[in-house]
CSV table of C-alpha atoms in Angstrom, one decimal:
chain,number,residue,atom,x,y,z
M,330,MET,CA,-4.3,-29.2,-6.3
M,331,ALA,CA,-1.8,-30.8,-3.9
M,332,SER,CA,0.3,-28.4,-1.9
M,333,LEU,CA,4.0,-28.9,-1.2
M,334,ASP,CA,3.2,-29.2,2.6
M,335,GLN,CA,0.8,-32.1,1.8
M,336,ILE,CA,3.3,-33.9,-0.4
M,337,ARG,CA,6.1,-33.5,2.1
M,338,THR,CA,3.8,-34.7,4.9
M,339,PHE,CA,2.8,-37.8,2.9
M,340,VAL,CA,6.4,-38.7,2.1
M,341,THR,CA,7.4,-38.3,5.7
M,342,VAL,CA,4.5,-40.5,7.0
M,343,VAL,CA,5.6,-43.3,4.6
M,344,LYS,CA,9.3,-43.0,5.6
M,345,GLN,CA,8.4,-42.9,9.4
M,346,ASN,CA,5.5,-45.4,9.0
M,347,SER,CA,3.7,-43.4,11.6
M,348,PHE,CA,1.5,-40.3,11.8
M,349,ALA,CA,2.9,-39.4,15.3
M,350,ARG,CA,6.6,-39.8,14.3
M,351,ALA,CA,6.0,-37.9,11.1
M,352,GLY,CA,4.5,-35.1,13.1
M,353,ARG,CA,7.6,-34.9,15.4
M,354,VAL,CA,9.8,-34.7,12.3
M,355,LEU,CA,7.7,-32.0,10.7
M,356,GLY,CA,7.1,-30.1,14.0
M,357,VAL,CA,3.3,-30.4,13.8
M,358,THR,CA,0.7,-32.4,15.7
M,359,PRO,CA,-0.6,-35.9,14.5
M,360,SER,CA,-4.0,-34.3,13.8
M,361,VAL,CA,-2.4,-31.8,11.4
M,362,VAL,CA,-0.6,-34.7,9.7
M,363,SER,CA,-3.9,-36.7,9.4
M,364,LYS,CA,-5.7,-33.6,8.0
M,365,ARG,CA,-3.0,-33.0,5.4
M,366,ILE,CA,-3.1,-36.6,4.2
M,367,ALA,CA,-6.9,-36.6,4.1
M,368,GLU,CA,-6.8,-33.3,2.0
M,369,LEU,CA,-4.2,-34.8,-0.3
M,370,GLU,CA,-6.2,-37.9,-0.9
M,371,HIS,CA,-9.4,-35.8,-1.5
M,372,ASP,CA,-7.6,-33.5,-4.0
M,373,LEU,CA,-6.1,-36.5,-5.9
M,374,GLY,CA,-9.4,-38.5,-5.7
M,375,VAL,CA,-7.6,-41.7,-4.7
M,376,GLN,CA,-6.6,-43.5,-1.4
M,377,LEU,CA,-2.9,-43.4,-0.9
M,378,LEU,CA,-2.6,-45.1,2.5
M,379,LEU,CA,-4.4,-48.1,3.9
M,380,ARG,CA,-4.7,-47.6,7.6
M,381,THR,CA,-5.3,-50.2,10.3
M,382,THR,CA,-4.9,-49.8,14.1
M,383,ARG,CA,-1.5,-51.6,13.8
M,384,LYS,CA,0.1,-50.4,10.6
M,385,LEU,CA,0.1,-48.2,7.5
M,386,THR,CA,0.3,-49.7,4.0
M,387,LEU,CA,0.7,-48.0,0.7
M,388,SER,CA,-2.0,-48.6,-1.9
M,389,ASP,CA,-1.0,-49.1,-5.5
M,390,HIS,CA,-1.8,-45.5,-6.2
M,391,GLY,CA,0.1,-44.5,-3.0
M,392,ALA,CA,3.2,-46.5,-4.1
M,393,ARG,CA,3.4,-44.8,-7.5
M,394,TYR,CA,2.7,-41.4,-5.9
M,395,PHE,CA,5.4,-41.9,-3.3
M,396,HIS,CA,8.2,-42.6,-5.7
M,397,ARG,CA,7.3,-39.6,-7.9
M,398,ALA,CA,6.8,-37.4,-4.8
M,399,VAL,CA,10.3,-38.3,-3.5
M,400,GLU,CA,11.8,-37.2,-6.8
M,401,LEU,CA,9.8,-34.0,-6.8
M,402,LEU,CA,10.9,-33.1,-3.3
M,403,GLN,CA,14.6,-33.8,-4.1
M,404,ARG,CA,14.4,-31.5,-7.1
M,405,PHE,CA,12.7,-28.8,-5.1
M,406,ASP,CA,15.2,-29.0,-2.3
M,407,GLU,CA,18.0,-28.8,-4.8
M,408,LEU,CA,16.4,-25.8,-6.3
M,409,GLU,CA,16.1,-24.1,-2.9
M,410,ARG,CA,19.8,-24.8,-2.1
M,411,ASP,CA,20.9,-23.5,-5.5
M,412,ILE,CA,18.9,-20.3,-5.0
M,413,ALA,CA,20.3,-19.9,-1.5
M,414,ARG,CA,23.9,-20.2,-2.9
M,415,HIS,CA,23.3,-17.6,-5.6
M,416,ARG,CA,21.5,-15.3,-3.1
M,417,ASP,CA,24.5,-15.3,-0.9
M,418,GLU,CA,27.0,-14.8,-3.7
M,419,THR,CA,28.3,-11.3,-4.5
M,420,ALA,CA,29.3,-12.1,-8.1
M,421,GLY,CA,26.9,-11.1,-10.8
M,422,LEU,CA,25.2,-8.2,-12.6
M,423,VAL,CA,23.4,-5.3,-10.9
M,424,ARG,CA,21.1,-3.1,-13.1
M,425,ILE,CA,20.8,0.4,-11.6
M,426,GLY,CA,18.7,3.4,-12.6
M,427,ALA,CA,19.7,6.9,-11.4
M,428,PRO,CA,19.0,10.6,-12.3
M,429,THR,CA,21.6,11.9,-14.7
M,430,SER,CA,23.2,14.6,-12.5
M,431,ILE,CA,23.6,12.4,-9.5
M,432,GLY,CA,24.4,9.4,-11.6
M,433,VAL,CA,27.3,11.1,-13.4
M,434,ASN,CA,28.7,13.0,-10.4
M,435,TYR,CA,28.2,10.5,-7.5
M,436,ILE,CA,26.7,7.1,-8.4
M,437,GLY,CA,29.3,6.3,-11.1
M,438,PRO,CA,32.3,7.1,-8.8
M,439,ALA,CA,30.6,5.2,-6.0
M,440,LEU,CA,30.2,2.1,-8.2
M,441,ILE,CA,33.9,2.2,-9.1
M,442,GLU,CA,34.8,2.3,-5.3
M,443,PHE,CA,32.4,-0.7,-4.8
M,444,ARG,CA,34.0,-2.7,-7.5
M,445,ALA,CA,37.5,-2.2,-6.0
M,446,ARG,CA,36.2,-4.2,-3.0
M,447,HIS,CA,34.0,-6.6,-5.0
M,448,PRO,CA,35.6,-7.1,-8.4
M,449,ASP,CA,33.1,-9.9,-9.3
M,450,VAL,CA,30.2,-7.5,-9.4
M,451,ARG,CA,29.2,-6.0,-12.8
M,452,PHE,CA,27.0,-3.0,-13.3
M,453,ASP,CA,24.6,-1.7,-15.9
M,454,LEU,CA,23.9,1.9,-15.0
M,455,VAL,CA,20.9,3.5,-16.7
M,456,LEU,CA,20.6,7.3,-16.4
M,457,HIS,CA,17.3,9.0,-16.8
M,458,ASP,CA,15.4,12.2,-16.1
M,459,ARG,CA,11.9,10.9,-16.0
M,460,THR,CA,9.6,8.9,-13.8
M,461,VAL,CA,10.7,5.3,-13.5
M,462,ASP,CA,9.0,2.0,-12.4
M,463,PRO,CA,12.0,-0.2,-11.5
M,464,VAL,CA,10.0,-3.4,-11.8
M,465,GLU,CA,8.8,-2.6,-15.3
M,466,GLU,CA,12.3,-1.6,-16.4
M,467,GLY,CA,13.9,-4.7,-14.9
M,468,LEU,CA,16.1,-2.8,-12.5
M,469,ASP,CA,17.7,-4.3,-9.4
M,470,LEU,CA,18.1,-0.9,-7.8
M,471,LEU,CA,16.7,2.5,-8.5
M,472,ILE,CA,18.3,5.7,-7.1
M,473,ALA,CA,15.6,8.4,-7.1
M,474,GLU,CA,14.2,11.5,-5.3
M,475,GLN,CA,11.5,10.1,-3.2
M,476,THR,CA,8.7,12.2,-4.7
M,477,TYR,CA,9.4,11.1,-8.2
M,478,VAL,CA,9.0,7.3,-7.7
M,479,ILE,CA,5.9,5.6,-9.0
M,480,PRO,CA,4.1,4.2,-6.0
M,481,ASN,CA,4.3,0.5,-5.8
M,482,GLY,CA,3.4,-1.6,-2.7
M,483,ASP,CA,6.1,-4.2,-3.5
M,484,LEU,CA,9.0,-1.7,-3.4
M,485,THR,CA,11.3,-1.0,-0.4
M,486,GLU,CA,12.7,2.5,0.1
M,487,GLU,CA,16.1,3.0,1.8
M,488,PRO,CA,16.7,6.7,2.6
M,489,LEU,CA,20.2,7.9,1.7
M,490,CYS,CA,20.3,11.6,2.3
M,491,PRO,CA,18.1,14.8,2.2
M,492,ILE,CA,18.1,16.8,-1.1
M,493,GLU,CA,18.3,20.6,-0.4
M,494,ARG,CA,16.8,22.9,-3.0
M,495,VAL,CA,17.4,26.6,-3.5
M,496,ILE,CA,16.1,29.3,-5.8
M,497,CYS,CA,19.0,31.0,-7.6
M,498,ALA,CA,20.0,33.1,-10.5
M,499,SER,CA,23.1,34.8,-11.9
M,500,PRO,CA,24.2,38.1,-10.3
M,501,ALA,CA,23.9,39.7,-13.7
M,502,TYR,CA,20.2,38.6,-14.1
M,503,LEU,CA,19.4,39.9,-10.6
M,504,ALA,CA,21.1,43.2,-11.3
M,505,ARG,CA,19.0,43.6,-14.5
M,506,ARG,CA,15.6,42.3,-13.2
M,507,GLY,CA,15.9,42.9,-9.4
M,508,THR,CA,16.0,40.4,-6.5
M,509,PRO,CA,12.6,38.9,-5.5
M,510,GLN,CA,11.8,39.6,-1.8
M,511,HIS,CA,8.6,37.4,-1.6
M,512,PRO,CA,7.7,34.2,-3.5
M,513,ARG,CA,4.9,36.1,-5.3
M,514,ASP,CA,7.4,38.4,-6.9
M,515,LEU,CA,8.3,35.4,-9.1
M,516,VAL,CA,5.4,36.1,-11.4
M,517,ARG,CA,7.3,39.1,-12.7
M,518,HIS,CA,10.5,37.0,-13.4
M,519,ASP,CA,11.8,34.6,-16.0
M,520,CYS,CA,11.6,31.2,-14.4
M,521,LEU,CA,13.3,28.0,-15.4
M,522,HIS,CA,11.2,25.0,-14.5
M,523,TYR,CA,12.1,21.4,-13.8
M,524,SER,CA,9.3,19.6,-15.7
M,525,PHE,CA,9.1,16.6,-13.4
M,526,LEU,CA,8.3,18.6,-10.2
M,527,PRO,CA,5.2,16.9,-8.7
M,528,SER,CA,3.4,20.2,-8.3
M,529,ALA,CA,3.4,20.9,-12.1
M,530,GLN,CA,4.0,24.6,-12.9
M,531,VAL,CA,3.5,25.7,-9.3
M,532,TRP,CA,6.3,26.4,-6.9
M,533,LEU,CA,5.6,25.7,-3.2
M,534,PHE,CA,7.1,27.6,-0.3
M,535,THR,CA,6.5,27.7,3.5
M,536,GLY,CA,7.0,31.1,5.1
M,537,PRO,CA,6.3,32.7,8.4
M,538,THR,CA,2.5,32.8,7.6
M,539,GLY,CA,2.2,29.3,6.2
M,540,GLU,CA,2.2,27.7,2.8
M,541,ILE,CA,2.5,29.8,-0.4
M,542,SER,CA,1.7,28.5,-3.8
M,543,VAL,CA,3.1,30.5,-6.8
M,544,PRO,CA,2.0,29.6,-10.3
M,545,VAL,CA,4.9,30.2,-12.7
M,546,ASN,CA,4.9,30.7,-16.4
M,547,PRO,CA,8.3,29.3,-17.2
M,548,VAL,CA,10.3,30.7,-20.1
M,549,PHE,CA,12.1,27.3,-20.2
M,550,SER,CA,11.1,23.8,-19.0
M,551,THR,CA,13.3,20.7,-19.0
M,552,SER,CA,13.7,17.4,-17.1
M,553,ASN,CA,17.5,17.9,-16.8
M,554,GLY,CA,18.9,19.9,-14.0
M,555,GLN,CA,22.3,20.5,-15.7
M,556,ILE,CA,20.5,22.2,-18.6
M,557,MET,CA,18.7,24.6,-16.2
M,558,ARG,CA,22.0,25.3,-14.5
M,559,GLN,CA,23.6,26.2,-17.7
M,560,ILE,CA,20.8,28.6,-18.7
M,561,ALA,CA,20.9,30.2,-15.2
M,562,LEU,CA,24.6,30.7,-15.6
M,563,LYS,CA,23.9,32.4,-18.9
M,564,ASP,CA,21.7,35.0,-17.1
M,565,GLY,CA,18.5,33.2,-18.3
M,566,GLY,CA,16.4,33.5,-15.2
M,567,LEU,CA,15.5,32.1,-11.8
M,568,THR,CA,15.5,28.4,-11.2
M,569,MET,CA,14.8,25.9,-8.4
M,570,LEU,CA,17.7,23.4,-8.2
M,571,PRO,CA,19.3,21.0,-5.7
M,572,THR,CA,22.5,22.1,-4.1
M,573,HIS,CA,24.3,19.0,-5.5
M,574,VAL,CA,23.8,20.7,-8.9
M,575,VAL,CA,24.5,24.4,-8.1
M,576,GLY,CA,26.4,24.3,-4.8
M,577,GLU,CA,29.8,25.0,-6.4
M,578,ASP,CA,28.4,27.8,-8.5
M,579,ILE,CA,26.9,29.4,-5.4
M,580,ARG,CA,30.1,29.1,-3.4
M,581,ALA,CA,32.0,30.6,-6.4
M,582,GLY,CA,29.6,33.5,-6.8
M,583,ARG,CA,28.4,32.5,-10.2
M,584,LEU,CA,24.9,32.0,-8.9
M,585,ALA,CA,23.2,33.8,-6.0
M,586,VAL,CA,20.5,32.3,-3.7
M,587,VAL,CA,17.3,34.3,-3.3
M,588,LEU,CA,14.2,33.8,-1.0
M,589,SER,CA,16.3,31.9,1.5
M,590,GLY,CA,13.8,32.8,4.3
M,591,TYR,CA,11.2,30.6,2.7
M,592,GLU,CA,11.4,26.8,3.0
M,593,LEU,CA,11.0,24.6,-0.1
M,594,PRO,CA,9.4,21.2,-0.1
M,595,GLN,CA,11.5,18.4,1.4
M,596,PHE,CA,12.9,15.7,-0.8
M,597,TRP,CA,15.1,12.7,-0.1
M,598,LEU,CA,17.5,10.7,-2.2
M,599,VAL,CA,16.4,7.1,-1.7
M,600,ALA,CA,17.4,3.6,-2.9
M,601,ILE,CA,14.4,1.7,-4.3
M,602,LEU,CA,14.5,-2.1,-4.1
M,603,PRO,CA,12.1,-4.4,-6.0
M,604,PRO,CA,11.0,-7.5,-4.1
M,605,LEU,CA,13.7,-9.9,-5.4
M,606,SER,CA,16.5,-7.4,-4.8
M,607,ARG,CA,15.9,-7.4,-1.1
M,608,ILE,CA,17.3,-11.0,-0.9
M,609,SER,CA,20.3,-10.3,-3.2
M,610,ARG,CA,23.6,-10.2,-1.2
M,611,ARG,CA,25.3,-8.0,-3.8
M,612,VAL,CA,22.4,-5.5,-3.8
M,613,GLN,CA,22.4,-5.4,0.0
M,614,LEU,CA,26.1,-4.7,0.1
M,615,LEU,CA,25.7,-2.0,-2.6
M,616,VAL,CA,23.0,-0.2,-0.6
M,617,GLU,CA,25.2,-0.3,2.5
M,618,HIS,CA,28.0,1.2,0.5
M,619,LEU,CA,25.7,4.0,-0.9
M,620,ARG,CA,24.5,4.8,2.6
M,621,ALA,CA,28.1,5.5,3.6
M,622,VAL,CA,28.8,7.5,0.4
M,623,PHE,CA,25.8,9.8,1.0
M,624,SER,CA,26.1,10.2,4.8
M,625,PRO,CA,26.8,13.1,4.9
M,626,PRO,CA,26.0,14.1,1.3
M,627,PRO,CA,29.3,14.3,-0.6
M,628,TRP,CA,28.5,17.7,-2.2
M,629,LEU,CA,28.4,19.2,1.4
M,630,ARG,CA,31.6,17.8,2.7
M,631,GLY,CA,34.1,20.6,3.5
M,632,ALA,CA,31.8,23.1,1.8
M,633,ALA,CA,31.2,26.5,3.4
M,634,PRO,CA,27.5,27.5,3.7
M,635,ALA,CA,25.9,28.8,0.5
M,636,GLN,CA,25.7,32.5,0.3
M,637,ASP,CA,22.4,34.0,1.5
M,638,ALA,CA,21.5,30.6,2.9
M,639,ALA,CA,19.2,30.5,5.9
M,640,PRO,CA,19.4,27.7,8.5
M,641,ARG,CA,17.0,24.8,7.7
M,642,PRO,CA,15.1,22.8,10.3
M,643,ASP,CA,16.5,19.3,11.1
M,644,ARG,CA,15.2,16.9,8.6
M,645,LYS,CA,14.3,13.4,9.8
M,646,ALA,CA,14.8,10.5,7.4
M,647,PRO,CA,11.6,9.1,6.0
M,648,ARG,CA,10.5,5.7,7.3
M,649,ARG,CA,11.5,2.7,5.3
M,650,ARG,CA,8.5,1.5,3.4
M,651,ALA,CA,8.1,-2.2,2.5
M,652,SER,CA,5.1,-4.3,1.8
M,653,GLY,CA,3.9,-7.1,-0.4
């Protein structure tokens, strides 16, 4: 099948009436021009150009092919110009997926701020508490915790901010059941489990002697952090939750952090872009806006350190991943 390069080369040769001049216009050598024309004639099974040492002449097949090829190239060039115009426009719809808690508390307000600057942009915000493939679901942008994204070599990840997790419970629960001093003490406690943690019903810690894996038998599992928060506030047990969900409760004394001397697995909030979103001007501008919103994380601005919180090591942003 004829390639676009072959067709464009043929049209240029006819217009320039010379292989050498066509090569200069296209930025290739005369031998490349000659090879493309030969391949095109071979693919079509007809001779397009009658060559002599002094001139080039179109065959009957070549004349018919030339006129249709010119029309084809004009339409293709118009299509490319149209796509380029739309690519550079900010007006249009952006479909975004985000976890419920972050979507309600932070993404929604961030989109309102963005529309104040770009009123021609429209949003469709889909909230979820499950594993999401942005390509399958037709999303232009997915906000997710890095560990929960389905691997896909065509996706690009833009890190936004680290997600800090803590183990916490209500003071009343701890007064009744005791405060765990070591992760293995959790086997004697009521645990509230986030069902989409990648380690299933195992909580992972890093302590002075290395990694510690603690199988838990949760009394309650759910994919929604706000539900776990509510149960913990009702003295329902110990839970592992991000500080953007429980930070205010910890600062107000409604929940207390335990096992702060043990580090929990690192997570990052990331913006996931499918292939076509990488060239969308409005998506690029939105990602830049979200970087500003989450740097530093809005739930930490002006907040005092959480009670019983131990200092964490510096966390470097994950490398941006793009392929395909």
